[in-house]
């Protein structure tokens, strides 16, 4: 069955870096785009970034451009979110989710989420 | 950027009720709209995509309708497992979620 297992969250000071991982199994990973979506404590969902199936196209929400980088290793069925220059407002549960295409394609499976807390 | 506005923010209902949640887009998104259910501490679960297509395995008491800028999620015969928060999401241009509707026990 489809599984997306996340790791890498934790507590980090403002300005520091963190890398999240999303390891997939149970489907043809290299055929799917992968998104990151976050949810601040008690708040709604916010799309963060997406990477195409072959890694050639990447898009970000404005608030993380220049600070976050999404990447993937199709040989390891894993997507990463490299987060630099973290801010207090980046505190959230981060989810990875797959879609068949970048565009016009629903998010049909999600990881379990990982909490990132930015605090001094 | 496309804004998504859900109403109501909170909905109180009883088991067996029929409930409707509305989602409005700030511009035409054709039918590129999904509905998700989220329970506390869990990842969102896809219920409906392309405005009205039921995701595999989702009970038929969930249905979606609408096109353009106005959409609805309807749950008929509300069950205890349905008390949760529901989000709409547009994926016509970038990706934006509504602010959520919490369905609570009356």
PDB file of C-alpha atoms in Angstrom:
ATOM      1  CA  UNK A   1       0.000   0.000   0.000  1.00  0.00           C
ATOM      2  CA  UNK A   2       1.018   3.616  -0.459  1.00  0.00           C
ATOM      3  CA  UNK A   3       3.135   4.920   2.401  1.00  0.00           C
ATOM      4  CA  UNK A   4       4.875   8.234   2.910  1.00  0.00           C
ATOM      5  CA  UNK A   5       6.977   8.288   6.064  1.00  0.00           C
ATOM      6  CA  UNK A   6       8.372  11.573   7.265  1.00  0.00           C
ATOM      7  CA  UNK A   7      11.346  12.341   9.490  1.00  0.00           C
ATOM      8  CA  UNK A   8      13.636  15.193  10.449  1.00  0.00           C
ATOM      9  CA  UNK A   9      11.536  17.569  12.524  1.00  0.00           C
ATOM     10  CA  UNK A  10      12.568  19.054  15.828  1.00  0.00           C
ATOM     11  CA  UNK A  11      13.329  22.215  17.767  1.00  0.00           C
ATOM     12  CA  UNK A  12      15.689  24.720  16.169  1.00  0.00           C
ATOM     13  CA  UNK A  13      16.769  28.275  16.923  1.00  0.00           C
ATOM     14  CA  UNK A  14      15.841  31.154  14.630  1.00  0.00           C
ATOM     15  CA  UNK A  15      18.289  31.519  11.762  1.00  0.00           C
ATOM     16  CA  UNK A  16      19.353  27.891  11.863  1.00  0.00           C
ATOM     17  CA  UNK A  17      18.701  25.101   9.363  1.00  0.00           C
ATOM     18  CA  UNK A  18      16.807  21.828   9.290  1.00  0.00           C
ATOM     19  CA  UNK A  19      16.170  19.136   6.706  1.00  0.00           C
ATOM     20  CA  UNK A  20      12.944  17.182   6.457  1.00  0.00           C
ATOM     21  CA  UNK A  21      12.649  13.849   4.642  1.00  0.00           C
ATOM     22  CA  UNK A  22       9.689  12.062   3.096  1.00  0.00           C
ATOM     23  CA  UNK A  23      10.342   8.419   2.183  1.00  0.00           C
ATOM     24  CA  UNK A  24       7.772   6.792  -0.083  1.00  0.00           C
ATOM     25  CA  UNK A  25       6.861   3.209  -0.859  1.00  0.00           C
ATOM     26  CA  UNK A  26       4.081   1.201  -2.452  1.00  0.00           C
ATOM     27  CA  UNK A  27       3.890   3.174  -5.700  1.00  0.00           C
ATOM     28  CA  UNK A  28       6.008   4.268  -8.664  1.00  0.00           C
ATOM     29  CA  UNK A  29       7.637   7.202  -6.877  1.00  0.00           C
ATOM     30  CA  UNK A  30       9.372   8.555  -9.980  1.00  0.00           C
ATOM     31  CA  UNK A  31       5.964   9.090 -11.641  1.00  0.00           C
ATOM     32  CA  UNK A  32       4.642  11.504  -9.016  1.00  0.00           C
ATOM     33  CA  UNK A  33       5.109  15.106  -8.031  1.00  0.00           C
ATOM     34  CA  UNK A  34       5.582  15.685  -4.313  1.00  0.00           C
ATOM     35  CA  UNK A  35       4.376  18.687  -2.327  1.00  0.00           C
ATOM     36  CA  UNK A  36       5.094  20.033   1.136  1.00  0.00           C
ATOM     37  CA  UNK A  37       2.183  21.550   3.057  1.00  0.00           C
ATOM     38  CA  UNK A  38       2.419  23.041   6.538  1.00  0.00           C
ATOM     39  CA  UNK A  39       0.034  23.769   9.371  1.00  0.00           C
ATOM     40  CA  UNK A  40       0.921  26.210  12.117  1.00  0.00           C
ATOM     41  CA  UNK A  41      -0.400  25.298  15.586  1.00  0.00           C
ATOM     42  CA  UNK A  42      -4.177  25.705  15.650  1.00  0.00           C
ATOM     43  CA  UNK A  43      -4.227  27.092  12.108  1.00  0.00           C
ATOM     44  CA  UNK A  44      -5.181  25.973   8.618  1.00  0.00           C
ATOM     45  CA  UNK A  45      -3.214  24.359   5.824  1.00  0.00           C
ATOM     46  CA  UNK A  46      -0.660  26.254   3.753  1.00  0.00           C
ATOM     47  CA  UNK A  47       0.998  24.940   0.619  1.00  0.00           C
ATOM     48  CA  UNK A  48       4.802  25.360   0.776  1.00  0.00           C
ATOM     49  CA  UNK A  49       6.590  23.780  -2.187  1.00  0.00           C
ATOM     50  CA  UNK A  50       6.374  21.217  -4.976  1.00  0.00           C
ATOM     51  CA  UNK A  51       8.850  19.248  -7.063  1.00  0.00           C
ATOM     52  CA  UNK A  52       8.047  17.524 -10.335  1.00  0.00           C
ATOM     53  CA  UNK A  53       8.430  13.780 -10.822  1.00  0.00           C
ATOM     54  CA  UNK A  54      11.846  14.143 -12.473  1.00  0.00           C
ATOM     55  CA  UNK A  55      12.997  16.985 -10.244  1.00  0.00           C
ATOM     56  CA  UNK A  56      13.329  19.531 -13.018  1.00  0.00           C
ATOM     57  CA  UNK A  57      10.532  21.846 -11.876  1.00  0.00           C
ATOM     58  CA  UNK A  58      10.243  23.303  -8.395  1.00  0.00           C
ATOM     59  CA  UNK A  59       7.898  25.970  -7.057  1.00  0.00           C
ATOM     60  CA  UNK A  60       7.628  27.685  -3.692  1.00  0.00           C
ATOM     61  CA  UNK A  61       5.247  29.886  -1.775  1.00  0.00           C
ATOM     62  CA  UNK A  62       6.568  33.445  -1.572  1.00  0.00           C
ATOM     63  CA  UNK A  63       7.313  33.378   2.165  1.00  0.00           C
ATOM     64  CA  UNK A  64       9.913  30.598   1.808  1.00  0.00           C
ATOM     65  CA  UNK A  65      11.525  31.515  -1.518  1.00  0.00           C
ATOM     66  CA  UNK A  66      15.275  31.826  -1.147  1.00  0.00           C
ATOM     67  CA  UNK A  67      15.235  30.048   2.225  1.00  0.00           C
ATOM     68  CA  UNK A  68      13.744  26.599   1.523  1.00  0.00           C
ATOM     69  CA  UNK A  69      14.840  24.135  -1.156  1.00  0.00           C
ATOM     70  CA  UNK A  70      12.909  21.071  -2.223  1.00  0.00           C
ATOM     71  CA  UNK A  71      14.826  18.161  -3.761  1.00  0.00           C
ATOM     72  CA  UNK A  72      14.353  14.485  -4.470  1.00  0.00           C
ATOM     73  CA  UNK A  73      16.381  11.332  -4.909  1.00  0.00           C
ATOM     74  CA  UNK A  74      14.383   8.934  -7.046  1.00  0.00           C
ATOM     75  CA  UNK A  75      16.914   6.160  -6.380  1.00  0.00           C
ATOM     76  CA  UNK A  76      15.954   6.379  -2.699  1.00  0.00           C
ATOM     77  CA  UNK A  77      12.248   7.189  -3.206  1.00  0.00           C
ATOM     78  CA  UNK A  78      12.752  10.210  -0.989  1.00  0.00           C
ATOM     79  CA  UNK A  79      11.958  13.905  -1.128  1.00  0.00           C
ATOM     80  CA  UNK A  80      13.683  16.473   1.054  1.00  0.00           C
ATOM     81  CA  UNK A  81      12.849  19.945   2.272  1.00  0.00           C
ATOM     82  CA  UNK A  82      15.972  21.886   3.178  1.00  0.00           C
ATOM     83  CA  UNK A  83      14.973  24.793   5.412  1.00  0.00           C
ATOM     84  CA  UNK A  84      17.493  27.585   6.002  1.00  0.00           C
ATOM     85  CA  UNK A  85      17.255  30.878   7.893  1.00  0.00           C
ATOM     86  CA  UNK A  86      14.316  29.567   9.878  1.00  0.00           C
ATOM     87  CA  UNK A  87      11.935  32.065  11.421  1.00  0.00           C
ATOM     88  CA  UNK A  88       9.527  31.857  14.324  1.00  0.00           C
ATOM     89  CA  UNK A  89       6.652  31.862  11.838  1.00  0.00           C
ATOM     90  CA  UNK A  90       7.957  28.668  10.200  1.00  0.00           C
ATOM     91  CA  UNK A  91       6.841  26.744  13.281  1.00  0.00           C
ATOM     92  CA  UNK A  92       4.342  24.180  12.015  1.00  0.00           C
ATOM     93  CA  UNK A  93       3.599  20.562  11.317  1.00  0.00           C
ATOM     94  CA  UNK A  94       4.974  19.843   7.842  1.00  0.00           C
ATOM     95  CA  UNK A  95       3.294  17.266   5.622  1.00  0.00           C
ATOM     96  CA  UNK A  96       4.454  15.766   2.355  1.00  0.00           C
ATOM     97  CA  UNK A  97       1.799  14.767  -0.178  1.00  0.00           C
ATOM     98  CA  UNK A  98       1.857  13.260  -3.645  1.00  0.00           C
ATOM     99  CA  UNK A  99       0.008  14.228  -6.820  1.00  0.00           C
ATOM    100  CA  UNK A 100       0.169  12.528 -10.195  1.00  0.00           C
ATOM    101  CA  UNK A 101       1.171  15.754 -11.931  1.00  0.00           C
ATOM    102  CA  UNK A 102       2.292  19.155 -10.686  1.00  0.00           C
ATOM    103  CA  UNK A 103      -0.790  20.825 -12.187  1.00  0.00           C
ATOM    104  CA  UNK A 104      -4.448  19.871 -12.190  1.00  0.00           C
ATOM    105  CA  UNK A 105      -3.826  16.927  -9.908  1.00  0.00           C
ATOM    106  CA  UNK A 106      -5.168  16.217  -6.462  1.00  0.00           C
ATOM    107  CA  UNK A 107      -3.139  15.424  -3.324  1.00  0.00           C
ATOM    108  CA  UNK A 108      -4.258  11.855  -2.772  1.00  0.00           C
ATOM    109  CA  UNK A 109      -1.820  10.516  -0.188  1.00  0.00           C
ATOM    110  CA  UNK A 110      -0.094  12.344   2.654  1.00  0.00           C
ATOM    111  CA  UNK A 111       2.699  11.632   5.096  1.00  0.00           C
ATOM    112  CA  UNK A 112       2.020  11.538   8.808  1.00  0.00           C
ATOM    113  CA  UNK A 113       3.465  14.995   9.425  1.00  0.00           C
ATOM    114  CA  UNK A 114       6.512  16.175  11.328  1.00  0.00           C
ATOM    115  CA  UNK A 115       6.654  19.080  13.781  1.00  0.00           C
ATOM    116  CA  UNK A 116       9.161  21.864  13.313  1.00  0.00           C
ATOM    117  CA  UNK A 117       9.457  24.276  16.220  1.00  0.00           C
ATOM    118  CA  UNK A 118      11.527  27.421  15.762  1.00  0.00           C
ATOM    119  CA  UNK A 119      12.272  28.894  19.148  1.00  0.00           C
ATOM    120  CA  UNK A 120      15.069  30.697  20.925  1.00  0.00           C
TER     121      UNK A 120
ATOM    122  CA  UNK B   1      -3.316  34.641  -5.882  1.00  0.00           C
ATOM    123  CA  UNK B   2      -6.635  32.802  -5.625  1.00  0.00           C
ATOM    124  CA  UNK B   3      -8.315  33.123  -2.244  1.00  0.00           C
ATOM    125  CA  UNK B   4     -10.643  30.432  -0.895  1.00  0.00           C
ATOM    126  CA  UNK B   5     -13.369  31.330   1.587  1.00  0.00           C
ATOM    127  CA  UNK B   6     -15.213  28.610   3.490  1.00  0.00           C
ATOM    128  CA  UNK B   7     -18.414  28.957   5.450  1.00  0.00           C
ATOM    129  CA  UNK B   8     -19.346  28.410   8.130  1.00  0.00           C
ATOM    130  CA  UNK B   9     -16.203  28.288  10.272  1.00  0.00           C
ATOM    131  CA  UNK B  10     -17.943  26.036  12.775  1.00  0.00           C
ATOM    132  CA  UNK B  11     -21.006  23.880  12.348  1.00  0.00           C
ATOM    133  CA  UNK B  12     -22.882  22.110  15.134  1.00  0.00           C
ATOM    134  CA  UNK B  13     -24.795  19.027  14.072  1.00  0.00           C
ATOM    135  CA  UNK B  14     -26.207  15.737  15.313  1.00  0.00           C
ATOM    136  CA  UNK B  15     -25.736  12.182  14.131  1.00  0.00           C
ATOM    137  CA  UNK B  16     -28.059  11.588  11.208  1.00  0.00           C
ATOM    138  CA  UNK B  17     -28.112  15.232  10.079  1.00  0.00           C
ATOM    139  CA  UNK B  18     -27.434  16.496   6.594  1.00  0.00           C
ATOM    140  CA  UNK B  19     -24.724  19.175   6.595  1.00  0.00           C
ATOM    141  CA  UNK B  20     -23.468  21.469   3.868  1.00  0.00           C
ATOM    142  CA  UNK B  21     -20.197  23.396   3.734  1.00  0.00           C
ATOM    143  CA  UNK B  22     -19.618  26.115   1.153  1.00  0.00           C
ATOM    144  CA  UNK B  23     -16.361  27.178  -0.450  1.00  0.00           C
ATOM    145  CA  UNK B  24     -16.008  30.258  -2.657  1.00  0.00           C
ATOM    146  CA  UNK B  25     -13.052  31.018  -4.884  1.00  0.00           C
ATOM    147  CA  UNK B  26     -11.930  34.573  -5.631  1.00  0.00           C
ATOM    148  CA  UNK B  27     -11.783  33.727  -9.332  1.00  0.00           C
ATOM    149  CA  UNK B  28     -12.883  30.992 -11.704  1.00  0.00           C
ATOM    150  CA  UNK B  29     -11.189  27.695 -10.852  1.00  0.00           C
ATOM    151  CA  UNK B  30     -13.338  25.673 -13.283  1.00  0.00           C
ATOM    152  CA  UNK B  31     -13.663  22.436 -11.268  1.00  0.00           C
ATOM    153  CA  UNK B  32     -10.143  22.144  -9.857  1.00  0.00           C
ATOM    154  CA  UNK B  33     -11.314  21.809  -6.288  1.00  0.00           C
ATOM    155  CA  UNK B  34     -10.725  19.167  -3.636  1.00  0.00           C
ATOM    156  CA  UNK B  35     -12.196  18.526  -0.203  1.00  0.00           C
ATOM    157  CA  UNK B  36     -10.215  17.096   2.698  1.00  0.00           C
ATOM    158  CA  UNK B  37     -11.161  15.811   6.145  1.00  0.00           C
ATOM    159  CA  UNK B  38      -8.719  16.291   8.987  1.00  0.00           C
ATOM    160  CA  UNK B  39      -8.903  14.900  12.500  1.00  0.00           C
ATOM    161  CA  UNK B  40      -6.842  16.193  15.398  1.00  0.00           C
ATOM    162  CA  UNK B  41      -3.194  15.193  15.135  1.00  0.00           C
ATOM    163  CA  UNK B  42      -3.673  13.474  11.791  1.00  0.00           C
ATOM    164  CA  UNK B  43      -2.870  14.240   8.186  1.00  0.00           C
ATOM    165  CA  UNK B  44      -5.638  15.493   5.898  1.00  0.00           C
ATOM    166  CA  UNK B  45      -7.542  12.812   4.009  1.00  0.00           C
ATOM    167  CA  UNK B  46      -8.761  13.369   0.452  1.00  0.00           C
ATOM    168  CA  UNK B  47     -12.526  13.007   0.137  1.00  0.00           C
ATOM    169  CA  UNK B  48     -13.448  14.562  -3.202  1.00  0.00           C
ATOM    170  CA  UNK B  49     -11.501  15.896  -6.176  1.00  0.00           C
ATOM    171  CA  UNK B  50     -12.415  17.757  -9.350  1.00  0.00           C
ATOM    172  CA  UNK B  51     -15.305  19.211  -7.339  1.00  0.00           C
ATOM    173  CA  UNK B  52     -17.514  16.140  -7.430  1.00  0.00           C
ATOM    174  CA  UNK B  53     -15.476  12.937  -7.872  1.00  0.00           C
ATOM    175  CA  UNK B  54     -15.489  10.731  -4.792  1.00  0.00           C
ATOM    176  CA  UNK B  55     -12.074   9.376  -3.845  1.00  0.00           C
ATOM    177  CA  UNK B  56     -11.870   5.593  -3.734  1.00  0.00           C
ATOM    178  CA  UNK B  57     -12.909   4.185  -0.371  1.00  0.00           C
ATOM    179  CA  UNK B  58     -14.754   7.306   0.782  1.00  0.00           C
ATOM    180  CA  UNK B  59     -18.340   6.635   1.885  1.00  0.00           C
ATOM    181  CA  UNK B  60     -21.071   7.703  -0.513  1.00  0.00           C
ATOM    182  CA  UNK B  61     -22.686   9.947   2.127  1.00  0.00           C
ATOM    183  CA  UNK B  62     -20.039  12.498   1.093  1.00  0.00           C
ATOM    184  CA  UNK B  63     -20.744  14.429  -2.097  1.00  0.00           C
ATOM    185  CA  UNK B  64     -19.423  17.539  -3.772  1.00  0.00           C
ATOM    186  CA  UNK B  65     -20.876  19.935  -6.292  1.00  0.00           C
ATOM    187  CA  UNK B  66     -20.239  23.254  -7.972  1.00  0.00           C
ATOM    188  CA  UNK B  67     -18.124  24.852 -10.655  1.00  0.00           C
ATOM    189  CA  UNK B  68     -16.503  28.194 -11.362  1.00  0.00           C
ATOM    190  CA  UNK B  69     -16.348  30.013  -8.043  1.00  0.00           C
ATOM    191  CA  UNK B  70     -18.889  28.328  -5.776  1.00  0.00           C
ATOM    192  CA  UNK B  71     -18.672  24.813  -4.404  1.00  0.00           C
ATOM    193  CA  UNK B  72     -20.337  22.719  -1.721  1.00  0.00           C
ATOM    194  CA  UNK B  73     -19.519  19.635   0.306  1.00  0.00           C
ATOM    195  CA  UNK B  74     -22.552  17.760   1.582  1.00  0.00           C
ATOM    196  CA  UNK B  75     -22.570  15.013   4.167  1.00  0.00           C
ATOM    197  CA  UNK B  76     -25.842  13.131   4.423  1.00  0.00           C
ATOM    198  CA  UNK B  77     -26.688  10.995   7.454  1.00  0.00           C
ATOM    199  CA  UNK B  78     -23.805  12.367   9.524  1.00  0.00           C
ATOM    200  CA  UNK B  79     -21.934   9.622  11.378  1.00  0.00           C
ATOM    201  CA  UNK B  80     -19.877   9.832  14.609  1.00  0.00           C
ATOM    202  CA  UNK B  81     -16.686   9.382  12.585  1.00  0.00           C
ATOM    203  CA  UNK B  82     -17.491  12.507  10.533  1.00  0.00           C
ATOM    204  CA  UNK B  83     -16.934  15.007  13.334  1.00  0.00           C
ATOM    205  CA  UNK B  84     -13.746  16.647  12.107  1.00  0.00           C
ATOM    206  CA  UNK B  85     -12.442  19.713  10.300  1.00  0.00           C
ATOM    207  CA  UNK B  86     -12.987  20.015   6.555  1.00  0.00           C
ATOM    208  CA  UNK B  87     -10.894  22.001   4.102  1.00  0.00           C
ATOM    209  CA  UNK B  88     -11.433  22.915   0.489  1.00  0.00           C
ATOM    210  CA  UNK B  89      -8.429  23.413  -1.786  1.00  0.00           C
ATOM    211  CA  UNK B  90      -8.114  24.879  -5.235  1.00  0.00           C
ATOM    212  CA  UNK B  91      -5.465  23.548  -7.602  1.00  0.00           C
ATOM    213  CA  UNK B  92      -6.269  25.530 -10.730  1.00  0.00           C
ATOM    214  CA  UNK B  93      -3.478  28.050 -10.174  1.00  0.00           C
ATOM    215  CA  UNK B  94      -0.917  27.280  -7.539  1.00  0.00           C
ATOM    216  CA  UNK B  95      -2.529  25.705  -4.483  1.00  0.00           C
ATOM    217  CA  UNK B  96      -4.682  27.387  -1.836  1.00  0.00           C
ATOM    218  CA  UNK B  97      -6.750  26.021   1.026  1.00  0.00           C
ATOM    219  CA  UNK B  98      -9.837  27.419   2.658  1.00  0.00           C
ATOM    220  CA  UNK B  99      -9.584  28.287   6.337  1.00  0.00           C
ATOM    221  CA  UNK B 100     -11.471  25.162   7.409  1.00  0.00           C
ATOM    222  CA  UNK B 101     -14.879  24.235   8.812  1.00  0.00           C
ATOM    223  CA  UNK B 102     -15.082  22.404  12.097  1.00  0.00           C
ATOM    224  CA  UNK B 103     -18.042  20.047  12.337  1.00  0.00           C
ATOM    225  CA  UNK B 104     -18.789  19.534  16.005  1.00  0.00           C
ATOM    226  CA  UNK B 105     -21.326  17.588  17.981  1.00  0.00           C
ATOM    227  CA  UNK B 106     -24.474  19.563  18.799  1.00  0.00           C
TER     228      UNK B 106
END
